[in-house]
Structure formats: structure tokens, C-alpha cells
Coordinates of C-alpha atoms and ligand atoms in Angstrom, one line a residue:
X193 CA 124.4 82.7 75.3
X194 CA 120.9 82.2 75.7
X195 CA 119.3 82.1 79.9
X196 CA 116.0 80.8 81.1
X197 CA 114.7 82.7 84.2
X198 CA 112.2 81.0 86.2
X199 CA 110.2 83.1 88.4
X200 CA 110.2 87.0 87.5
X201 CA 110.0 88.6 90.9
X202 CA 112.3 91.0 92.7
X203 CA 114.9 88.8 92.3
X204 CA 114.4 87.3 88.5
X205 CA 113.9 89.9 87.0
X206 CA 117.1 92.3 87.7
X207 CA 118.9 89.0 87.1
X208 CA 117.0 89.0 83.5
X209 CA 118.4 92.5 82.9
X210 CA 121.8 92.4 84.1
X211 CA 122.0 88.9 81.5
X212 CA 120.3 91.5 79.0
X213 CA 122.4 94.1 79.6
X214 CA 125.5 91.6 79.3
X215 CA 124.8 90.9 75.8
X216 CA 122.8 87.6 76.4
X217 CA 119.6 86.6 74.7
X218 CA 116.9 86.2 77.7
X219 CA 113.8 84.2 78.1
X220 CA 112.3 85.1 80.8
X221 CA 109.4 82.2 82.4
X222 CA 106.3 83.3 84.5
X223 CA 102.9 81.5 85.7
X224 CA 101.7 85.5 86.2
X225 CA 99.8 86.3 82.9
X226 CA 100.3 89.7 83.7
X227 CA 103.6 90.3 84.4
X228 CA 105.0 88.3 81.1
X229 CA 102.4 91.2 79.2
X230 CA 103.7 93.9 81.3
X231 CA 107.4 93.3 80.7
X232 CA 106.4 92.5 76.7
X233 CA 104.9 95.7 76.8
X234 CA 108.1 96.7 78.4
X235 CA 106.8 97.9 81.7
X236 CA 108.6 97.0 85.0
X237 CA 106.1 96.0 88.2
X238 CA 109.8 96.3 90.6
X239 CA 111.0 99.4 91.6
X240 CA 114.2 99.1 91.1
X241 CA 113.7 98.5 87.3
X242 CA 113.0 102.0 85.5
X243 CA 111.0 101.1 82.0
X244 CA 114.2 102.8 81.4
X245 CA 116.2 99.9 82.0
X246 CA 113.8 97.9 79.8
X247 CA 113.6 99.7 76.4
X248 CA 117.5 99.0 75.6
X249 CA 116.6 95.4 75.6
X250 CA 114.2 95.3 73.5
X251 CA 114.7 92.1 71.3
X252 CA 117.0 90.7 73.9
X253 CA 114.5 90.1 76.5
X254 CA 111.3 88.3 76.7
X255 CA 108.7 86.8 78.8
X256 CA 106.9 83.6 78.2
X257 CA 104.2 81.2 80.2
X258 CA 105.6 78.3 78.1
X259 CA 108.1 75.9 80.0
X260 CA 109.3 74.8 76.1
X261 CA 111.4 77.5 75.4
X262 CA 113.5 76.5 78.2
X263 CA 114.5 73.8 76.2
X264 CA 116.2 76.6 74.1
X265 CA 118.3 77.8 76.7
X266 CA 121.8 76.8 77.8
X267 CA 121.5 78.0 81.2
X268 CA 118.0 78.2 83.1
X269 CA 118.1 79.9 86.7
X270 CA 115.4 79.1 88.5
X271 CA 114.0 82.1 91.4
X272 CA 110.9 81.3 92.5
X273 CA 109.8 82.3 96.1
X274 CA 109.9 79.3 99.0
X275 CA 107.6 80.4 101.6
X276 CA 106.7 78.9 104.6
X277 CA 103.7 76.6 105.1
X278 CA 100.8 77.1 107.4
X279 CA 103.0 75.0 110.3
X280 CA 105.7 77.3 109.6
X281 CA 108.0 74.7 107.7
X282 CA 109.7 74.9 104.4
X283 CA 107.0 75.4 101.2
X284 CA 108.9 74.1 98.5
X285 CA 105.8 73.5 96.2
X286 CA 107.0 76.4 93.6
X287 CA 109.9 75.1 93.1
X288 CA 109.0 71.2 92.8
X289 CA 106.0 72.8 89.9
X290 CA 108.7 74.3 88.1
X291 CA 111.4 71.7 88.5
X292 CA 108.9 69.4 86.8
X293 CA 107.7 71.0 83.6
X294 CA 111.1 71.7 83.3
X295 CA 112.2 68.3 83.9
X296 CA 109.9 67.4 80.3
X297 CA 111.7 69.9 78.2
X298 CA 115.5 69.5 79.7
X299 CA 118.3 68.6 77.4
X300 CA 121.6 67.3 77.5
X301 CA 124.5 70.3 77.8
X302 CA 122.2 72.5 79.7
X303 CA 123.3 74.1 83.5
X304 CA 120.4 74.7 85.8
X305 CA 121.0 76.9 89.0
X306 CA 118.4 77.6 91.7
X307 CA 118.7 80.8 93.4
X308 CA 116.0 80.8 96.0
X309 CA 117.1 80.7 99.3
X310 CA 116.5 77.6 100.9
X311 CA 117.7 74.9 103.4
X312 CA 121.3 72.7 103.1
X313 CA 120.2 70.0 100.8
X314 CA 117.9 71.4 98.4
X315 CA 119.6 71.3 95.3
X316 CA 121.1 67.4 95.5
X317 CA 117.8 65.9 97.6
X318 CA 115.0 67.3 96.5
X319 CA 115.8 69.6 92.7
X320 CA 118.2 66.7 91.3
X321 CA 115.9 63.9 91.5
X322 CA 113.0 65.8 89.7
X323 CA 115.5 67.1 86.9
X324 CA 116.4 63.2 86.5
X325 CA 113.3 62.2 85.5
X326 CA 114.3 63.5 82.7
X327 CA 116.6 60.0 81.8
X328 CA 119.4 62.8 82.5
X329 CA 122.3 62.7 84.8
X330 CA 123.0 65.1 86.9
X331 CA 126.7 66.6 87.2
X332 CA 127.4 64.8 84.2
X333 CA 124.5 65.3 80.8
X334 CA 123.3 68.6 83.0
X335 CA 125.0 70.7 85.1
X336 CA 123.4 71.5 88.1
X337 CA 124.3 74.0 91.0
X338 CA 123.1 76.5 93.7
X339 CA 123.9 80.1 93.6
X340 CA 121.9 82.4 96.0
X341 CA 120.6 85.3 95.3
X342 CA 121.8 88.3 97.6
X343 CA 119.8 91.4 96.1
X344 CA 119.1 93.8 98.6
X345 CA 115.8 95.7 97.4
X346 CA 116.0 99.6 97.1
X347 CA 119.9 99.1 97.6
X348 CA 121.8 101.0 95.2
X349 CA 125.1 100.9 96.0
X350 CA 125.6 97.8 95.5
X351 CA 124.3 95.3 92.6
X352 CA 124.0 92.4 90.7
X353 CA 127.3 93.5 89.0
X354 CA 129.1 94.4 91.8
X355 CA 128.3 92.1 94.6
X356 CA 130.1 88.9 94.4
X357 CA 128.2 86.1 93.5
X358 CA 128.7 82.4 95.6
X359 CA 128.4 79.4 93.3
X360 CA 128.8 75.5 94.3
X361 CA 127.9 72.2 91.9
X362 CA 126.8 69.5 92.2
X363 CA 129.8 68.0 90.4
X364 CA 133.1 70.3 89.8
X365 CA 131.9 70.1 86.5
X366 CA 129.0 71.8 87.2
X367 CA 130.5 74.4 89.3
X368 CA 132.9 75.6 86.8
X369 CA 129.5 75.5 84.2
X370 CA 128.0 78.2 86.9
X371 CA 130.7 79.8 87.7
X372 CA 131.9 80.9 83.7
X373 CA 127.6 81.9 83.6
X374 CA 127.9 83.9 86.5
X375 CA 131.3 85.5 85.3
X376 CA 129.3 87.0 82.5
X377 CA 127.7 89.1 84.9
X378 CA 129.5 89.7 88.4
X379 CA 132.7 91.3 88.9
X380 CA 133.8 88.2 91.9
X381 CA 132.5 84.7 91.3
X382 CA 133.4 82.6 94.7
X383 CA 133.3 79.0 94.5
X384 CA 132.0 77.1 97.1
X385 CA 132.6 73.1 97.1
X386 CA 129.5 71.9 97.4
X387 CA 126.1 73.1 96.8
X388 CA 125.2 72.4 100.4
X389 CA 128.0 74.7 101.7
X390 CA 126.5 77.8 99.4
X391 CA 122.7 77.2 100.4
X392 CA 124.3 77.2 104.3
X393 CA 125.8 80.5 103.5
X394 CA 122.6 82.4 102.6
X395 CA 121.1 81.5 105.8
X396 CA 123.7 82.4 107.3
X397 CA 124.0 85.8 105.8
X398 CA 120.0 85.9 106.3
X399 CA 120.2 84.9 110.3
X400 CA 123.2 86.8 110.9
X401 CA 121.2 89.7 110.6
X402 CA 118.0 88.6 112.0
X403 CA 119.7 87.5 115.9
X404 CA 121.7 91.0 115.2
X405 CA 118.3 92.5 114.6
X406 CA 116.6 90.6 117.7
X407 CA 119.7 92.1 119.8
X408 CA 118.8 95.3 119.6
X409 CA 115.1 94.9 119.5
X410 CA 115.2 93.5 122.8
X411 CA 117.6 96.3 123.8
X412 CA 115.1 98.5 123.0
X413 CA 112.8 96.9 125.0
X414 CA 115.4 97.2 128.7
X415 CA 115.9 101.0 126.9
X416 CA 112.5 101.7 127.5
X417 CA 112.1 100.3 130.7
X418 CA 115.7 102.3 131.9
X419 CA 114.1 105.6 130.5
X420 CA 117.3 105.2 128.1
X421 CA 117.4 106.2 124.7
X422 CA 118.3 103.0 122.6
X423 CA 119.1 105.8 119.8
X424 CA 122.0 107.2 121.8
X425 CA 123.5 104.2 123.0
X426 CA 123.6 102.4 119.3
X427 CA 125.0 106.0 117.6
X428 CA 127.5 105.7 120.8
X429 CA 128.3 101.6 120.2
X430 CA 129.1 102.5 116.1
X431 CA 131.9 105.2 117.0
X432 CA 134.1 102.1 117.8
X433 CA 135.9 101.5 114.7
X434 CA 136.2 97.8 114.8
X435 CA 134.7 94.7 116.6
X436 CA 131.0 96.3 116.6
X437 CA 128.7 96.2 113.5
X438 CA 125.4 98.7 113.8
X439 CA 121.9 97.2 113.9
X440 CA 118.6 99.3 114.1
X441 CA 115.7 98.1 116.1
X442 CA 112.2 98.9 114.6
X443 CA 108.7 97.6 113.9
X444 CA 110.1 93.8 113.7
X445 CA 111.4 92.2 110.8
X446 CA 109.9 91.5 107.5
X447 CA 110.0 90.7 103.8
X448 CA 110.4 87.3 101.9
X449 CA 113.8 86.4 103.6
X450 CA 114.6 87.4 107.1
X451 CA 111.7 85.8 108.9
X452 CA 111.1 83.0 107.2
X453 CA 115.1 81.9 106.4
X454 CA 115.3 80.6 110.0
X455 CA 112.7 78.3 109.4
X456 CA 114.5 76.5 107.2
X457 CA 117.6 76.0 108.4
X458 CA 115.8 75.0 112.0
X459 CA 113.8 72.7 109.9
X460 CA 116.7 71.2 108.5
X461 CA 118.7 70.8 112.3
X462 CA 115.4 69.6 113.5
X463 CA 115.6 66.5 111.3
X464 CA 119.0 66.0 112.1
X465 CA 117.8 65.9 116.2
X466 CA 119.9 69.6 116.2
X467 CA 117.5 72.2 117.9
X468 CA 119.5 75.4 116.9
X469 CA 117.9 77.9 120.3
X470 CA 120.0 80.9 119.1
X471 CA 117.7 81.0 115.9
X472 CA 114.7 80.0 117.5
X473 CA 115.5 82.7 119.9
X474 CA 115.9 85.5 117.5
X475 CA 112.8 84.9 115.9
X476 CA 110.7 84.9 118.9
X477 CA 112.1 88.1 119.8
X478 CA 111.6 89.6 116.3
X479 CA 107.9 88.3 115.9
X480 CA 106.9 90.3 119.6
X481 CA 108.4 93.3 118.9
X482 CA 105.2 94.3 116.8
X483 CA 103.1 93.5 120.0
X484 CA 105.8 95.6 121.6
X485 CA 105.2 98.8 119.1
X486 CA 101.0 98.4 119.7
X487 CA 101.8 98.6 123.6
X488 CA 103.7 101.7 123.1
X489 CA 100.9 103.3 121.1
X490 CA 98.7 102.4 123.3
X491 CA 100.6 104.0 126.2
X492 CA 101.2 107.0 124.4
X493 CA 97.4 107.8 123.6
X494 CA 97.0 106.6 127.8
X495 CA 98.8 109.7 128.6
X496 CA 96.9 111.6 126.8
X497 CA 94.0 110.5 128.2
X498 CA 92.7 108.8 125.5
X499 CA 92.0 104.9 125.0
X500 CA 93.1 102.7 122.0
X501 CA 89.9 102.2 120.9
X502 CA 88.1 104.5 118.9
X503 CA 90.9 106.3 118.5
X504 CA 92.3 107.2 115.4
X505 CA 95.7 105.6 114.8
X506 CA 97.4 106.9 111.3
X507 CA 99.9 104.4 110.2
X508 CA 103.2 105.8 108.4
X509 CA 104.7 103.0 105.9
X510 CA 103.2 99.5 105.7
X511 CA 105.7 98.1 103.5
X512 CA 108.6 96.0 105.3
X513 CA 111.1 98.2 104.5
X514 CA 111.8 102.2 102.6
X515 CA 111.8 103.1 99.5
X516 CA 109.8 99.7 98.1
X517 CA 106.2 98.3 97.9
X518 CA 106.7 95.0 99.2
X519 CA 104.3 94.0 101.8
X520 CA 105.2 90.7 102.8
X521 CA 105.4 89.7 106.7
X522 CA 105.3 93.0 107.3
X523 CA 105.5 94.3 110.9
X524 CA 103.0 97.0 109.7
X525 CA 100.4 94.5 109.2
X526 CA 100.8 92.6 112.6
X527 CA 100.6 96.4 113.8
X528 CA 97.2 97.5 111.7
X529 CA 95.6 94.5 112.7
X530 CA 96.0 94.4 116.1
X531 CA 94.9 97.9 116.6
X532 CA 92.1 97.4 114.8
X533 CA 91.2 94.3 116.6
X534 CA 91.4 96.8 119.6
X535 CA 88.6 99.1 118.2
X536 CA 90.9 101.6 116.6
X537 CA 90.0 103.7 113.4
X538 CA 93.0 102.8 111.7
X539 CA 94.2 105.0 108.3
X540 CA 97.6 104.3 106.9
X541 CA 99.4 106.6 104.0
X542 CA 102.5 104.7 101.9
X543 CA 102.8 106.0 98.6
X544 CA 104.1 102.4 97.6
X545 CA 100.9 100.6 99.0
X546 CA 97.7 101.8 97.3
X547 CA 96.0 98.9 99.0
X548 CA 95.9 97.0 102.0
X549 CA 92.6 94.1 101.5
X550 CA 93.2 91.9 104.1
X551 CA 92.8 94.8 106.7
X552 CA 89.8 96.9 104.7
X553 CA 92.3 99.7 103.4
X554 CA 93.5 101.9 101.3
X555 CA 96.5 104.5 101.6
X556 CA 94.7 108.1 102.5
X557 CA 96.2 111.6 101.5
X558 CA 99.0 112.5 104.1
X559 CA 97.6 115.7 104.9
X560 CA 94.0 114.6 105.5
X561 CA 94.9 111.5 107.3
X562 CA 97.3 113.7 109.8
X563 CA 94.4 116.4 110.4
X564 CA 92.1 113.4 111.1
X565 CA 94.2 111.2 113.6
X566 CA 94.6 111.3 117.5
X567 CA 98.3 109.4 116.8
X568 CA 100.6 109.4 114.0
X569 CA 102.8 106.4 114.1
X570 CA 105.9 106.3 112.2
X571 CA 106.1 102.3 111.4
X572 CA 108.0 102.2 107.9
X573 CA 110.1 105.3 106.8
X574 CA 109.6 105.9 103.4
X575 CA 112.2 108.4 101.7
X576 CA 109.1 110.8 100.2
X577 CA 108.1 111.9 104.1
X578 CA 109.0 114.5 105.6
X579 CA 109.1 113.2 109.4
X580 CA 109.4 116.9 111.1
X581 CA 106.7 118.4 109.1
X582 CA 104.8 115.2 110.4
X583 CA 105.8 115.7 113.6
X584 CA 104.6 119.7 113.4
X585 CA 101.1 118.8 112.0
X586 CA 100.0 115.2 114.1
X587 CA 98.7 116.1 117.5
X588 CA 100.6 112.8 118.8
X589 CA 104.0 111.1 116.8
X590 CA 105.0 107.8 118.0
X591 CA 108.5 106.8 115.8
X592 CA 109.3 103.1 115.8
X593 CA 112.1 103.8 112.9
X594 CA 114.8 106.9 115.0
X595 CA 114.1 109.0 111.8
X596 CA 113.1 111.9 113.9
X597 CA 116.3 112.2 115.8
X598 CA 117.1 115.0 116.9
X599 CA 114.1 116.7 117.3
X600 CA 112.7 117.5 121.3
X601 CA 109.1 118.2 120.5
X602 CA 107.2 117.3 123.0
X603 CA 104.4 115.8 121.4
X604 CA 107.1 113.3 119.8
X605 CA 107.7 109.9 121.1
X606 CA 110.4 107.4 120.2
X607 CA 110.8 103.7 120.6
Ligands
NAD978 N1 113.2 89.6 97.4 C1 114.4 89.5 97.9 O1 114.9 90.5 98.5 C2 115.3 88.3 97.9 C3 116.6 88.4 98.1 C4 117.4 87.2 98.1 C5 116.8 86.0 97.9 N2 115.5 85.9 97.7 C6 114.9 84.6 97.4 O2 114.6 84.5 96.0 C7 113.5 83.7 95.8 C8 112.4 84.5 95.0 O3 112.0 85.6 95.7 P1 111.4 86.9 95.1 O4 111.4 88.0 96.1 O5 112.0 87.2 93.7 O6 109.9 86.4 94.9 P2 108.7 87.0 94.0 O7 107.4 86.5 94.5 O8 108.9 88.5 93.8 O9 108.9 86.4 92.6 C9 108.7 85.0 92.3 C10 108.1 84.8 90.9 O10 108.0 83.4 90.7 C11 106.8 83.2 90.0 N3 106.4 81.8 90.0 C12 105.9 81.1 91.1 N4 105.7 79.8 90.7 C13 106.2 79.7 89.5 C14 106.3 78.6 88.6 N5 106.0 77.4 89.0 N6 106.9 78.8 87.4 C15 107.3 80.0 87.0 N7 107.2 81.1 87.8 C16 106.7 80.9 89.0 C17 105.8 84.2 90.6 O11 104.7 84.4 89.8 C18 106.7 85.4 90.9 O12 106.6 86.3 89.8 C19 113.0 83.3 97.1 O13 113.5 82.1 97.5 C20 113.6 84.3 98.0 O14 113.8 83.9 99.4 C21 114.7 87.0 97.6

């Protein structure tokens, strides 16, 4: 079988290598010069794709600019990213300039899946029409469906292989089309009726943790006033062996998915005169809580006499989450920018962020930036720190992440 991946992020390209690895013959599609010429050269940009994984598939996988090898391919996935606009609603402008070069080169026989999360309707409303311009029918010459993607960056446990894959067509048709192409791949295919029902699912998935998230951030918030620690209460809530599912509070939430997947489905109920609050809710508790982190920092250099500004704040982890490089509505940058719109001297270290532009940046030596600062805030815990020995060298450690738990210094403070 041959695939066409559109869109060679964090999410098209292990799909690209899990296709490779199956034995299937791979064109991978990219608008990013560079990453096409990377992965020809066979170097990986994503951390959780070792060059490693690469040289076996030599031959087997490619990268191309040119939307007319699609028309070689019996299944094309399509995983490009749908943002949000400046108003905060649904951007689906990556996927519309995909959907129509390929729209010029599709052929009858072919199955097109989009993976990229997105609101109930996508697929049938506003993919389907595009792909008809084609003078092809949907469900019928094509197959068409929605399958969302559920990678977990830095996750290793589970993977494409073994985390069961949801699949709904546009046509029965076309969901038995995706679900044999997923089958090559994933251990569980579940079917889904409609590809509605599996674009509702994602969000689902997506929200569930965000208002779970926005729980315990706000119980954070009461901890704090209560002089309680929200550490010892969550470890206490897990022991219960059913009806209680941990969540950790933090920075805020960030990354591609969780606070922008709201959006989209509030967008959606919106239209439908549906004003979904719970939702709404959860992401207005989630997009303070890096206001919330800034306060305590400031509080902490109060007590030690010293003000926010020109103090020198060091900055632990920028990325939105451990163990990866991805920057995107990170809390760490709501954090670093409202500090330095107080008049801190702001350093950050994250050995998978050389750079920060957009706040004048770049990551400093560990040592050197904890002899320099007044406060060392812990904001993203990466796995290549050690948190005590930060905690024994920075005159001040503020820890918005509970990796320090467990240890009473007294310089150490913990959200
Ligand atoms: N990153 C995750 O953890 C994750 C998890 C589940 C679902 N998703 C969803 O998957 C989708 C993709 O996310 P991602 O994290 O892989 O994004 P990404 O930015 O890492 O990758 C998207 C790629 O698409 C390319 N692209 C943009 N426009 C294109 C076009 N017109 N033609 C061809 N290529 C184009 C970009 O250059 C980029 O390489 C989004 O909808 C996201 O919500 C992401």
C-alpha cells in the first residue's frame, strides 16, 4: 500500500514511520522546505523520532513539496495543525490550502482521512465539498473519513501501535476503507458511525482533561489561601482505588491541543445557540493560573524583601510540557513576559528551547543562570534537572510543578 501524509509535525510524522515500519511505501507531503530535506537526509526535527528510527526506512519513506504525488497514493491522511484565529475561533485555513491542491490531483479508489482535531462537522461540511471539486463523489468514487490523532508527546508507554485508533466515514463504505488502513497499523481499530461522532470524541478526550486540569488549579488556588498543601491532599485523593482519577495543577495548560480544543467545540455549540459554560469555565480558570504563578513569585521575592522588578527571575522549562521542545501556548511564556513587563531580568535554562525571540532570549547555562538569580522558578520540569541540587544552589526556589516533594528546605516554596 502506498500513504500520503499531509502535514509532517508531531503528529504526521510518527504516523509516517509506524506506515514505514508496517511495510507500506510512504510519501510524506510538507510546505516546510526544510523539514522534507531534513527527513531526506534522514534526520528527525521531533523527539520522539531517533534518526534511528529513520535509517531502516530508507527507500520506504520520503518527503515531497509536490501535492502530485498524492495522486499516487491510495490512502492520503491529512495532519495539518488547526489553530485558532486572532478572535479565538476555529483557523481552518491549513487544512482548506491542503484540501485544495489535493482536490486537483484526487482520483477515483483513493480514502482520505483527516486527523487534526477539530470541531463536529469538519469532515462532511467543510473537507467533503473541497474534495468534490474534484467531479468526485464522496462515500462513493473516494472514501472519506475522520480519524483523530491521540499521540501523547514524550509518551512512551503507549503508541501509535498500541493505542486504539477511533475511525468513522462518511459512508459505511468509507469507514470499513479506514478502518482496514488503520488495521495495518493499530492493534484496536473502533468504529464510530459517523465522522461527527469521532471528531466529538477528541474534544471530548481533549476537554475532559482540561475542566479536570482547571479543578485542581483552582484547588490550588483555595490550597494556598488555607495554608494547605494541594500536594498532600491530591497524593491523599489518588489512594482511593476507584471513582477518583489524579490531576496535577501547574503553570496552566499548554501545547497545540488542550487550550485551543475548547474553542472549537464552543464555537460549534455557539452556532447551534448552545453556550457550553462548563468549557468556557475551564478555560478561564486555566488561562489565569499563569497570572496566578507570577503573583506567587512576586510574593515570594516580597518576603524577602525584594521587589519584582529588577530582580532576577531564572525561569526552569519554557516548553509546555517535560521531556519535549514544543513551545506553543505555553504557560512559560504568559509567565516570562509578564515578569518582564514588570521590570524583571528574566534568564530561562531548557535544554529543549535554545531560543525564545518573541521575549529577547536565549536558554543560559544552568549553573551560571542559578549563581546569577534572586529566584529560581521551577515552571516546566524537564527530566535532565536535578530539582534538589537546584534547590541547594538558588538562593530562592519557587516550584509550580510538586517535583520537589519531599524536601523541607526552607528557602523552597511550592504552589
Ligand atoms: N501535537 C500533538 O500532541 C497532537 C495530538 C493530537 C492531535 N493533534 C492535532 O494534529 C494536528 C497537527 O498537529 P501537529 O502537532 O502535528 O502540528 P505541527 O505544526 O507539528 O505539524 C503540522 C505540519 O503541517 C505542515 N503544513 C501546514 N500547512 C500545510 C499544507 N497546506 N500542506 C502541507 N503541509 C502543511 C506544517 O509545515 C507542519 O510541518 C492538529 O490538528 C492538532 O490539534 C496534535
Amino acid at each position: 500500500m502506498r500513504i500520503g501524509i499531509i502535514g509532517l509535525g508531531y503528529v504526521g510524522l510518527p504516523l509516517a514511520v509506524a506506515f514505514g515500519e508496517a511495510g507500506c511505501e510512504v510519501v510524506g507531503l510538507d510546505v516546510d522546505q526544510g523539514k522534507v530535506d531534513q527527513l531526506n537526509a534522514g534526520r528527525s526535527y521531533i523527539e520522539d523520532i531517533p534518526d534511528a528510527a529513520l535509517a531502516p526506512l530508507a527507500g520506504k519513506l520520503r518527503a515531497t513539496t509536490d501535492y502530485d504525488e498524492m495522486a499516487e497514493c491510495d490512502a492520503v491522511i491529512i495532519c495539518v495543525p488547526t489553530p485558532l484565529s486572532d478572535a479565538r475561533e476555529p483557523d481552518l485555513s491549513y487544512m482548506i490550502e491542503s484540501a485544495e491542491p489535493l482536490a486537483k490531483v484526487l482520483r477515483a479508489g483513493q480514502l482520505v482521512v483527516l486527523e487534526s482535531t477539530t470541531y463536529p462537522g469538519t469532515t462532511r461540511d467543510r473537507l467533503l465539498p473541497i474534495l468534490e471539486t474534484s467531479g468526485l463523489t464522496a462515500g462513493s468514487d473516494f472514501h472519506l473519513a475522520f480519524s483523530p490523532e491521540r499521540i501523547d508527546p514524550g509518551r512512551t508507554d503507549y503508541t501509535v501501535k498500541t493505542t486504539p485508533k477511533l475511525v468513522g466515514g462518511v459512508t459505511e463504505a468509507s469507514t470499513e476503507a479506514a478502518r482496514k488502513l488503520y488495521a495495518e497499523i493499530c492493534d484496536t481499530v473502533v468504529v464510530l458511525s459517523t465522522p461527527e461522532a469521532a471528531e466529538l470524541s477528541k474534544l471530548l478526550e481533549n476537554i475532559f482533561r482540561s475542566v479536570n486540569i482547571a479543578l485542581v488549579n483552582e484547588l490550588a488556588q483555595l490550597c494556598d489561601r488555607l495554608e494547605i498543601d494541594v500536594w498532600e491532599v491530591i497524593d491523599a485523593a489518588s489512594t482511593k482505588p476507584f471513582g477518583f482519577m489524579r490531576f496535577d495543577p501547574g503553570p496552566g495548560m499548554g501545547g497545540h491541543c488542550l487550550p485551543v480544543d475548547p474553542f472549537y467545540l464552543a464555537f460549534r455549540a455557539r452556532q447551534l445557540d448552545f453556550y457550553p459554560e462548563f468549557i468556557e469555565l475551564a478555560g478561564k480558570v486555566n488561562q489565569a493560573q499563569p497570572g496566578f504563578c507570577v503573583e506567587r513569585i512576586e510574593r515570594a521575592l516580597n518576603a524577602v524583601r525584594k521587589p519584582v522588578n529588577g530582580s532576577r527571575v531564572l525561569v526552569l522549562g519554557v516548553s509546555y510540557k517535560g521531556g519535549v521542545g514544543d513551545v506553543r501556548e505555553s504557560p512559560a511564556l504568559k509567565i516570562v513576559g509578564r515578569l518582564q513587563d514588570l521590570g524583571a531580568e528574566v534568564a530561562y535554562h531548557d535544554s529543549f528551547v535554545p531560543e525564545l525571540p518573541g521575549h529577547g532570549l536565549s536558554c543560559v547555562d544552568l549553573e551560571a543562570g542559578l549563581a546569577e538569580c534572586d529566584i529560581a522558578a521551577i515552571v516546566t520540569a524537564h527530566p535532565d534537572v536535578d530539582y534538589d541540587h537546584v534547590v541547594a544552589t538558588a538562593p530562592l526556589t519557587i516550584d509550580f510543578r510538586g517535583v520537589t516533594r519531599g524536601n523541607d528546605a526552607d528557602n523552597l516554596i511550592r504552589l
